[in-house]
Amino acid sequence: MVQRRMKNYYEILEVNPKASKEVIEKAYRVLAKKYHPDLYTGEKKEYAERKIKELNAAYNILSDEFLREQYDSELKKENMEYTQNYYQGARERSNLKNNYQDARQKQVENSKQQRTKRPRVGTLGSMIELTKQLVHDLARSKEKRQKIKEMTKMDVIAIVLTIVVVILIGVILWFIPFTNGWMRELLFENPLFNWIGGLFS
């Protein structure tokens, strides 16, 4: 919560805080004449009335020696507190700024280190690093090894089943009169199959 500050009666009367009683009285008379409400109309008259009230309050305090002494003491105390709070706030803002800059600098340094440690994506270095990481993970994780074994078994079974199905389809096509000629041509007259047959003969 922002603390409301005291009105500075010296500023209201436009005099120096060390001004004499006579100077204060003269300043009051000049300003009271200048802001007399009868000289204005409308909004300016309302402003002049507020200004006259401030001038009267300031003059009543500053023209009385005892009240002025008390007021000066309170004003001095408030100014000291305000100054202390201001510098404390400035120190806190400076600390926050320094902390932010330090954190930002660390973040920049960390990102630089990561960039120097990690090869760029799509390069041979990144492929090697990824392979190393995968091998490392596989070596440490039994569950992953087990999963890979299961996946390998499933792949082998799928390959065997595919071969069996292809052979069955070939046998079925061989015995169908409509596709028998095509199968004979594929197996016996195709240069690729003749070359593969030559390897095993």
Tab-separated table of N, CA and C in Angstrom, residues 7-15 31 51 54-56 58:
chain	number	residue	atom	x	y	z
A	7	LYS	N	1.185	17.154	2.992
A	7	LYS	CA	1.235	18.294	2.075
A	7	LYS	C	2.413	19.171	2.464
A	8	ASN	N	3.126	19.623	1.442
A	8	ASN	CA	4.260	20.515	1.705
A	8	ASN	C	3.766	21.962	1.663
A	9	TYR	N	3.579	22.524	2.852
A	9	TYR	CA	3.030	23.881	2.951
A	9	TYR	C	3.984	24.928	2.397
A	10	TYR	N	5.267	24.642	2.432
A	10	TYR	CA	6.237	25.585	1.857
A	10	TYR	C	6.050	25.676	0.342
A	11	GLU	N	5.796	24.528	-0.278
A	11	GLU	CA	5.556	24.535	-1.728
A	11	GLU	C	4.232	25.225	-2.050
A	12	ILE	N	3.231	25.018	-1.194
A	12	ILE	CA	1.928	25.653	-1.434
A	12	ILE	C	2.055	27.173	-1.385
A	13	LEU	N	2.818	27.685	-0.425
A	13	LEU	CA	3.017	29.132	-0.300
A	13	LEU	C	4.160	29.646	-1.179
A	14	GLU	N	4.840	28.704	-1.855
A	14	GLU	CA	5.922	29.051	-2.780
A	14	GLU	C	7.044	29.809	-2.082
A	15	VAL	N	7.441	29.293	-0.914
A	15	VAL	CA	8.538	29.908	-0.161
A	15	VAL	C	9.569	28.843	0.195
A	31	LEU	N	-0.603	35.389	-2.824
A	31	LEU	CA	-1.308	34.237	-3.403
A	31	LEU	C	-2.806	34.268	-3.104
A	51	LYS	N	-7.685	26.091	-3.783
A	51	LYS	CA	-6.359	26.682	-3.582
A	51	LYS	C	-6.352	27.585	-2.350
A	54	GLU	N	-6.116	25.490	0.780
A	54	GLU	CA	-4.744	25.022	0.990
A	54	GLU	C	-3.859	26.153	1.520
A	55	LEU	N	-4.009	27.344	0.940
A	55	LEU	CA	-3.200	28.502	1.377
A	55	LEU	C	-3.490	28.847	2.839
A	56	ASN	N	-4.775	28.816	3.212
A	56	ASN	CA	-5.155	29.120	4.605
A	56	ASN	C	-4.557	28.095	5.572
A	58	ALA	N	-1.922	26.187	5.087
A	58	ALA	CA	-0.466	26.352	5.123
A	58	ALA	C	-0.078	27.565	5.964
